[in-house]
PDB file of C-alpha atoms in Angstrom:
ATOM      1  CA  UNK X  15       0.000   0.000   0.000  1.00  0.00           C
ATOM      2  CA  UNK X  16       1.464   3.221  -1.060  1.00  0.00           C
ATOM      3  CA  UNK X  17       0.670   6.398   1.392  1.00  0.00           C
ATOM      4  CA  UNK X  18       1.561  10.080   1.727  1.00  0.00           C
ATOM      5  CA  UNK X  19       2.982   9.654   5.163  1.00  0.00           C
ATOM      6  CA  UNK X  20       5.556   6.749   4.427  1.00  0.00           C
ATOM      7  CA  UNK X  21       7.804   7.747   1.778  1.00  0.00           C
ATOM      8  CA  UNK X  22       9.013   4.381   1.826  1.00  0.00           C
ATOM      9  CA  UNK X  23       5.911   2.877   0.756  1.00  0.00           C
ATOM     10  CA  UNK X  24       7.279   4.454  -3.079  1.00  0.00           C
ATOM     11  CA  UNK X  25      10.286   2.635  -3.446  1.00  0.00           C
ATOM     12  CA  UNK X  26       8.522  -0.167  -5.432  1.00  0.00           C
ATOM     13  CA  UNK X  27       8.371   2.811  -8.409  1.00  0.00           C
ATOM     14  CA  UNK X  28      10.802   4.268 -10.513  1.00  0.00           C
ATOM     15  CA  UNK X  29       9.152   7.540 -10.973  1.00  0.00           C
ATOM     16  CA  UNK X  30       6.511   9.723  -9.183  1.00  0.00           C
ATOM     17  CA  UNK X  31       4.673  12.147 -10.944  1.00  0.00           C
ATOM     18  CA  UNK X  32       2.209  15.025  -9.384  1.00  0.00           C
ATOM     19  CA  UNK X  33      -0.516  17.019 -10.394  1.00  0.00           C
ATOM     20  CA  UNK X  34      -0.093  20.812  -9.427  1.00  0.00           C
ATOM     21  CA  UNK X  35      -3.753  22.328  -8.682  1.00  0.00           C
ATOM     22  CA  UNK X  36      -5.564  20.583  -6.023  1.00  0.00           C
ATOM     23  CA  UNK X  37      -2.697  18.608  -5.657  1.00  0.00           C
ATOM     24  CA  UNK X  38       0.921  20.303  -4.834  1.00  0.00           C
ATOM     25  CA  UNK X  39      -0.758  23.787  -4.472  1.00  0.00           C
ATOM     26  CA  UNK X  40      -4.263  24.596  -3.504  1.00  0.00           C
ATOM     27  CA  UNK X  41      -4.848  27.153  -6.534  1.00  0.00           C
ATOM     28  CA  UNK X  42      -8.654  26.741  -6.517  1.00  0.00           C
ATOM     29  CA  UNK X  43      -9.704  30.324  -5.260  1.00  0.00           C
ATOM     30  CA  UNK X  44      -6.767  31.853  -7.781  1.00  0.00           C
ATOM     31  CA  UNK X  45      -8.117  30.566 -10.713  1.00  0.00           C
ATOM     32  CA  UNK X  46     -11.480  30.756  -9.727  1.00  0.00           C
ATOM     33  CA  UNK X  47     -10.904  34.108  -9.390  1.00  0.00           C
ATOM     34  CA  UNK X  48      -8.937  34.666 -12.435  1.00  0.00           C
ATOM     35  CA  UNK X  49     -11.441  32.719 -14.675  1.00  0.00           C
ATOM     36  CA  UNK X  50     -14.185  35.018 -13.386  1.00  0.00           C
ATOM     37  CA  UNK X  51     -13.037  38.124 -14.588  1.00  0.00           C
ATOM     38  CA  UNK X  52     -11.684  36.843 -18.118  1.00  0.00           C
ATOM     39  CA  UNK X  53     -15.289  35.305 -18.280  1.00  0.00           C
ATOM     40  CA  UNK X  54     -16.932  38.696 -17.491  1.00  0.00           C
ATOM     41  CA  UNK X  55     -16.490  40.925 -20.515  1.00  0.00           C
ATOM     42  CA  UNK X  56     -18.965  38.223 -22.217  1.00  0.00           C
ATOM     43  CA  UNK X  57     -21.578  38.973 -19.835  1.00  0.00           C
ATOM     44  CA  UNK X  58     -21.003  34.994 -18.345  1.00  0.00           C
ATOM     45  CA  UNK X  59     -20.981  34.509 -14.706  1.00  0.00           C
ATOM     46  CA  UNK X  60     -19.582  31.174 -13.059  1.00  0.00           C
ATOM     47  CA  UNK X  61     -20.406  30.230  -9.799  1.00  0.00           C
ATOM     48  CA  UNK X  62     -18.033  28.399  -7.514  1.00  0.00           C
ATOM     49  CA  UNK X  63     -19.879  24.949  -7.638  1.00  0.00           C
ATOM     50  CA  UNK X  64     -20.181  25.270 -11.475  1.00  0.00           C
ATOM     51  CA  UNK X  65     -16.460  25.629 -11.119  1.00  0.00           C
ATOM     52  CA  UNK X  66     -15.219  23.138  -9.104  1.00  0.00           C
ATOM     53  CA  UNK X  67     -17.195  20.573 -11.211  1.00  0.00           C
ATOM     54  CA  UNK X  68     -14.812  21.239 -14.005  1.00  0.00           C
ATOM     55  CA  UNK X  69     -11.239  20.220 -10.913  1.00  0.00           C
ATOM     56  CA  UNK X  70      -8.522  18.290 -12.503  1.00  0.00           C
ATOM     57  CA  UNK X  71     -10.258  19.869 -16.671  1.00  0.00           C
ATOM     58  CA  UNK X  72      -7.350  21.813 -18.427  1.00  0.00           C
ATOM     59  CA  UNK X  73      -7.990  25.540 -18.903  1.00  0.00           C
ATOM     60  CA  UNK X  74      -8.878  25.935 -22.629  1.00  0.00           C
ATOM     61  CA  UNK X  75     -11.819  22.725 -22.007  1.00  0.00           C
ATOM     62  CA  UNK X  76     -12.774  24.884 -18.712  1.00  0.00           C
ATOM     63  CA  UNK X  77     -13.096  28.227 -20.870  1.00  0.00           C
ATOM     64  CA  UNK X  78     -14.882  26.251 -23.765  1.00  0.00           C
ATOM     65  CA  UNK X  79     -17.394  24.622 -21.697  1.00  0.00           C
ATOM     66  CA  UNK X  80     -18.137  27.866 -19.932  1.00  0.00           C
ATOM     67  CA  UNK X  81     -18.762  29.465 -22.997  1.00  0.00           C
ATOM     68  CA  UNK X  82     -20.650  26.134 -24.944  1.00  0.00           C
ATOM     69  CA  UNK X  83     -22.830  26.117 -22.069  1.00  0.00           C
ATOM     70  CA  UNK X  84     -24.169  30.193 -22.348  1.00  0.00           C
ATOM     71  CA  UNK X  85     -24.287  29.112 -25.918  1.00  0.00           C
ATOM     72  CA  UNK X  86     -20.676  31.856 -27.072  1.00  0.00           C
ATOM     73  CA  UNK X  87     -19.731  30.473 -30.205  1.00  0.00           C
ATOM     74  CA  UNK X  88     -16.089  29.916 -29.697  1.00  0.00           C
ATOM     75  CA  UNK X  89     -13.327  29.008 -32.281  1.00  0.00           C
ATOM     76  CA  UNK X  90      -9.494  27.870 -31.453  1.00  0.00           C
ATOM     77  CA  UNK X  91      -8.332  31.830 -31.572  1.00  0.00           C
ATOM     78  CA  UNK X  92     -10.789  32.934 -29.220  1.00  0.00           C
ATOM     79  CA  UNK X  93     -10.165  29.886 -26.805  1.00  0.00           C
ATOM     80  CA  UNK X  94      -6.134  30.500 -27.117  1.00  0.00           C
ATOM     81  CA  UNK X  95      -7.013  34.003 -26.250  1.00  0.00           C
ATOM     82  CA  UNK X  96      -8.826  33.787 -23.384  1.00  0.00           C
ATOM     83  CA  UNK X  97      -6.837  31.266 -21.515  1.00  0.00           C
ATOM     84  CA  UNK X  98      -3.985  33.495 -22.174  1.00  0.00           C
ATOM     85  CA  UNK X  99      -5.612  36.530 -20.563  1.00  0.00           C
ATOM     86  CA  UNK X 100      -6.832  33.990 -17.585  1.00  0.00           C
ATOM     87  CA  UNK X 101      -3.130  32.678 -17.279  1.00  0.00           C
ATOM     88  CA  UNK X 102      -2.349  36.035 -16.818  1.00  0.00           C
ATOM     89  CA  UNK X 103      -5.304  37.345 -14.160  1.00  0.00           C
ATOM     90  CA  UNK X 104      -4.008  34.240 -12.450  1.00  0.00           C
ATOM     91  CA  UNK X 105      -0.441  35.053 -11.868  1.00  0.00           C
ATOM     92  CA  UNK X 106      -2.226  38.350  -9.818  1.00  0.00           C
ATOM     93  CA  UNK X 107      -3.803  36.721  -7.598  1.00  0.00           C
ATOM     94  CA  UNK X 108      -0.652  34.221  -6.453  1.00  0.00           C
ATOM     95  CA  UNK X 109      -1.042  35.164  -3.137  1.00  0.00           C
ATOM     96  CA  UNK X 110      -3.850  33.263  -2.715  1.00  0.00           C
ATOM     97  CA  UNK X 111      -2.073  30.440  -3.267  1.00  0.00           C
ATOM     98  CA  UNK X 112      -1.250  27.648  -0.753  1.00  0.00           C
ATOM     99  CA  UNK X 113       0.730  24.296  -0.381  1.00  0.00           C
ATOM    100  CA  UNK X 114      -1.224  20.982   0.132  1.00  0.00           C
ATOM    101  CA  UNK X 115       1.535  19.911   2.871  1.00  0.00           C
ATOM    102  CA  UNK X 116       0.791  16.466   2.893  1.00  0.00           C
ATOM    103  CA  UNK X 117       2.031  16.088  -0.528  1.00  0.00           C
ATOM    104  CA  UNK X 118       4.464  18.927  -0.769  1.00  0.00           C
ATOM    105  CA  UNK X 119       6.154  17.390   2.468  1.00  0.00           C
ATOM    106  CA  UNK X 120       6.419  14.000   0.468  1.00  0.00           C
ATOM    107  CA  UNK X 121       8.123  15.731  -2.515  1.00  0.00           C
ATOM    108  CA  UNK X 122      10.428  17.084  -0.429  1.00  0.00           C
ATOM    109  CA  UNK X 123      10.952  13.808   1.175  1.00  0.00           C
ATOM    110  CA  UNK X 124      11.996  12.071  -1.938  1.00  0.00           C
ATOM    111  CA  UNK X 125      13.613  14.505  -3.994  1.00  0.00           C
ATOM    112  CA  UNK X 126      16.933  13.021  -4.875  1.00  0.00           C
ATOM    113  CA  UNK X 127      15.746   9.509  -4.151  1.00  0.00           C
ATOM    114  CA  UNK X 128      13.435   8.784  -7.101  1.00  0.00           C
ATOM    115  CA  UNK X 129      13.017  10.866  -9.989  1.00  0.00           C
ATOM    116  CA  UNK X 130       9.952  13.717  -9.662  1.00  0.00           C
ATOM    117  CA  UNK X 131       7.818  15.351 -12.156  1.00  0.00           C
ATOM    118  CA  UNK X 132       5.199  17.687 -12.569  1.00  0.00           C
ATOM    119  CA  UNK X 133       2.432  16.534 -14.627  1.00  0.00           C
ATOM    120  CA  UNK X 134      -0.764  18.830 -14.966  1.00  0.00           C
ATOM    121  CA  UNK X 135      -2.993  20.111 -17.077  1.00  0.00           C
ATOM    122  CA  UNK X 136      -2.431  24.001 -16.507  1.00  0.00           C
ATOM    123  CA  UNK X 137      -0.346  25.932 -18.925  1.00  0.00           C
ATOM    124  CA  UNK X 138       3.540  26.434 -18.457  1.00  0.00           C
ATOM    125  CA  UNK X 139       3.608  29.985 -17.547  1.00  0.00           C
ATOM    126  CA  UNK X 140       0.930  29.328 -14.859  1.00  0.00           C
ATOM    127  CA  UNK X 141       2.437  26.066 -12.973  1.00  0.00           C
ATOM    128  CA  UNK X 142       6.062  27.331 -12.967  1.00  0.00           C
ATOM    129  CA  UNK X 143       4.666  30.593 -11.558  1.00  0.00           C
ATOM    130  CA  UNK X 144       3.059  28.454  -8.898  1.00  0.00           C
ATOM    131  CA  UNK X 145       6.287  26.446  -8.069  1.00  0.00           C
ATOM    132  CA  UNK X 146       8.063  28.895  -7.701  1.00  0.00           C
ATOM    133  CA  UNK X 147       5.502  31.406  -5.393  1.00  0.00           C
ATOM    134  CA  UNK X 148       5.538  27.830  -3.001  1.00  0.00           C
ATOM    135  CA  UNK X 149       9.377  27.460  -3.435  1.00  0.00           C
ATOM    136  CA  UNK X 150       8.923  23.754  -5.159  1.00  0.00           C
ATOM    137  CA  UNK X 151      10.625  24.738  -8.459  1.00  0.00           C
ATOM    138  CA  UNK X 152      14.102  22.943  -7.363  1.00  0.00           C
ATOM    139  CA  UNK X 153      12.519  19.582  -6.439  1.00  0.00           C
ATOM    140  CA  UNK X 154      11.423  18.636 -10.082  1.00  0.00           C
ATOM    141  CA  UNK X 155      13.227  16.637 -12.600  1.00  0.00           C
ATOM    142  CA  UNK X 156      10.972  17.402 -15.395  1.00  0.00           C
ATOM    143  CA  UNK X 157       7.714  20.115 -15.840  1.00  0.00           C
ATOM    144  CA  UNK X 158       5.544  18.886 -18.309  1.00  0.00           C
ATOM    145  CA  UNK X 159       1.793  20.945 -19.266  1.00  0.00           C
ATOM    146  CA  UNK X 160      -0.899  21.159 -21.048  1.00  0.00           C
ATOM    147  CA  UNK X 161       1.082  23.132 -23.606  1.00  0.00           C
ATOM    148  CA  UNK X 162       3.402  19.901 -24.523  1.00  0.00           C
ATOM    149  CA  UNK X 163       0.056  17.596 -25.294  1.00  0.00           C
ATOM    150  CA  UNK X 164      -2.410  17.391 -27.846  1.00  0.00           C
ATOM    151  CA  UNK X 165      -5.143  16.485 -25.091  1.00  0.00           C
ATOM    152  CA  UNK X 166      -5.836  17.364 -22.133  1.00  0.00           C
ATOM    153  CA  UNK X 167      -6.815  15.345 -18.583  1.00  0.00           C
ATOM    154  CA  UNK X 168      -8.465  12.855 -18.848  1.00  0.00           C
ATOM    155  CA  UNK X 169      -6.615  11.578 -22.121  1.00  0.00           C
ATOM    156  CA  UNK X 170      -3.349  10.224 -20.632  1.00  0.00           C
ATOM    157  CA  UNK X 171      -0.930  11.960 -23.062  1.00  0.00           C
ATOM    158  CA  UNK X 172       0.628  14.452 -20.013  1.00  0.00           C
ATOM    159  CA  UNK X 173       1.432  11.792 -17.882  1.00  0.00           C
ATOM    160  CA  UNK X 174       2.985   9.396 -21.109  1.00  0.00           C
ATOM    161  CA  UNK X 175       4.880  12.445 -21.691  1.00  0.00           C
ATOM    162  CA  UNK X 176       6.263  12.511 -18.235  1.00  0.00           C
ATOM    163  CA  UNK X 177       6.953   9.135 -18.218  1.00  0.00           C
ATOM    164  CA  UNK X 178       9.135   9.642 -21.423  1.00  0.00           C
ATOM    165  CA  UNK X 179      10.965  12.762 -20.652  1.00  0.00           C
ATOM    166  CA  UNK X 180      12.005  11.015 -17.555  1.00  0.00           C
ATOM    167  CA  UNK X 181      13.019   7.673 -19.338  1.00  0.00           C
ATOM    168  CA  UNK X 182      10.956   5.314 -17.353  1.00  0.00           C
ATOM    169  CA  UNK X 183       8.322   3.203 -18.367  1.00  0.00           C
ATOM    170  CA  UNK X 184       4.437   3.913 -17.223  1.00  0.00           C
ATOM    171  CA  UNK X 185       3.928   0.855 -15.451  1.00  0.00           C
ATOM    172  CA  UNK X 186       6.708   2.121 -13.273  1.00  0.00           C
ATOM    173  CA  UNK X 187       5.565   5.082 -12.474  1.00  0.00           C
ATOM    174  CA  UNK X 188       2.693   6.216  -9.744  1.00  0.00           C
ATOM    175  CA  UNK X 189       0.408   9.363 -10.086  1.00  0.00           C
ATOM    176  CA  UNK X 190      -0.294  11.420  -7.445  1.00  0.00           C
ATOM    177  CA  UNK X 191      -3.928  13.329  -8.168  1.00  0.00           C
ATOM    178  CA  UNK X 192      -7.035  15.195  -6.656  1.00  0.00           C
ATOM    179  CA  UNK X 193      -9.735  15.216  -9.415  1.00  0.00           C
ATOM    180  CA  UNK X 194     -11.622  12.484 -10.905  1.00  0.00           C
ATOM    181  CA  UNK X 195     -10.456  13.143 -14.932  1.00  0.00           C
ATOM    182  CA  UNK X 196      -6.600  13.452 -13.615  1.00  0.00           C
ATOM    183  CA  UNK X 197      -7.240   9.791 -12.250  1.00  0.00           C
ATOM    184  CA  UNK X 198      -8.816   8.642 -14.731  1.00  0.00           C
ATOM    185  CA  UNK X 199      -5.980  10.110 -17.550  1.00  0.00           C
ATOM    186  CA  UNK X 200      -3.284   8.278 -14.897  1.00  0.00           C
ATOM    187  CA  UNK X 201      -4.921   4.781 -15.285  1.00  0.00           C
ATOM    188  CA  UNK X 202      -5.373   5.347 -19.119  1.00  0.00           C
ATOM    189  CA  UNK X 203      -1.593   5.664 -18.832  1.00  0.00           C
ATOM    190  CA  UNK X 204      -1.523   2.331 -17.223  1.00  0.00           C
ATOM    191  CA  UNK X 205       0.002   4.132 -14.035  1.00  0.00           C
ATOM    192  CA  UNK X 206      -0.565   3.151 -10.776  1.00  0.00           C
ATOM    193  CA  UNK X 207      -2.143   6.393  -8.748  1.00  0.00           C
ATOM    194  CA  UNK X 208      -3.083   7.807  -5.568  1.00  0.00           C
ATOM    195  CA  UNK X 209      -6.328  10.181  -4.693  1.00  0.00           C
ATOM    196  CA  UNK X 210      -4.817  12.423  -2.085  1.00  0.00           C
ATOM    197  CA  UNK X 211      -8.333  13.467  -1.118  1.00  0.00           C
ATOM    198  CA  UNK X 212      -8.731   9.767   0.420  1.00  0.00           C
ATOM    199  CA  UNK X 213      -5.007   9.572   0.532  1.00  0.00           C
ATOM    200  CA  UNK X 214      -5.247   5.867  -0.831  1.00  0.00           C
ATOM    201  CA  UNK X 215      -3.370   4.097  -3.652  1.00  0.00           C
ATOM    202  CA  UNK X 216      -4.494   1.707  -6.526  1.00  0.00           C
ATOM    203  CA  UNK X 217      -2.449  -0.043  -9.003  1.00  0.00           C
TER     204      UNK X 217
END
């Protein structure tokens, strides 16, 4: 059984790999926030539960179903656009930002043991912003986002990517995530993963 509070209980895998929001850094009310204000200018308001049914979705499939669902026609300009002008309302609102110690402690506990990675389905600009505001940018082999992929959570391409940059196979690796679709894209990847909201592991 693998758990947050043994780091031992990882030395069966060659690789871990993390999710950043709702995972590493509790970035929820940031992005909410952020999100809210690009969505504004089109008359759209979100509401907190709408918002958190979309945890673990990649930005640009947020922003589209946001705007699908007040019936905004949308195209891949307009979509690129916006989550560029939400990446950028986020990085204002970094101080609302805060480590999920449980899992940050365990990064820091096996940094230099196993090999680490970031995989998540935020944009580049956003997570390193993050690491670096929680001071986690040094324990990270490899950052890999939702730029790098051509799908997002819950396809499994961000985590195979991971798994490649850092020359192990999936099967060796273990995923830890928060949201149901980041789960679900870790199994697709044939990982084995962990829900840090129940703090339990599958293979």
């Amino acid at each position: 059984m693998v758990a947050l509070e043994d780091p031992e209980s990882f030395t069966g895998f060659e690789a871990v790999l993390f999710d950043c929001d709702g995972t590493l850094a509790d970035t929820h009310p940031a992005h909410y926030l952020a999100l809210a204000a690009t969505l504004a200018p089109f008359g759209l308001e979100i509401g907190r539960e709408w918002y958190e049914g979309y945890t673990g979705t990649s930005t640009p499939e947020t922003i589209k179903a946001a705007l699908d669902g007040q019936g905004v026609r949308s195209d891949g300009e307009l979509i690129g656009r916006l989550v560029a002008e939400c990446g950028e309302r986020y990085l204002d609102h970094l101080a609302a930002v805060t480590e999920i110690t449980p899992v940050t402690a365990l990064a820091r506990q096996l940094t230099g043991r196993l090999p680490l990675a970031v995989a998540s389905g935020g944009t580049r600009r956003t997570v390193e912003a993050t690491l670096r505001h929680l001071g986690l940018d040094g324990l990270f082999t490899r950052v890999v986002t939702r730029d790098e992929v051509e799908r997002g959570k819950p396809a499994p391409d961000v985590f195979l990517l991971a798994a490649r940059q850092l020359g192990v196979e999936p099967a060796a690796c273990v995923v830890l995530e928060d949201a149901d679709s980041g789960l679900l894209a870790a199994r697709r990847a044939g990982m084995a993963v962990v829900d840090v909201r129940g703090r339990s592991a599958a293979r």
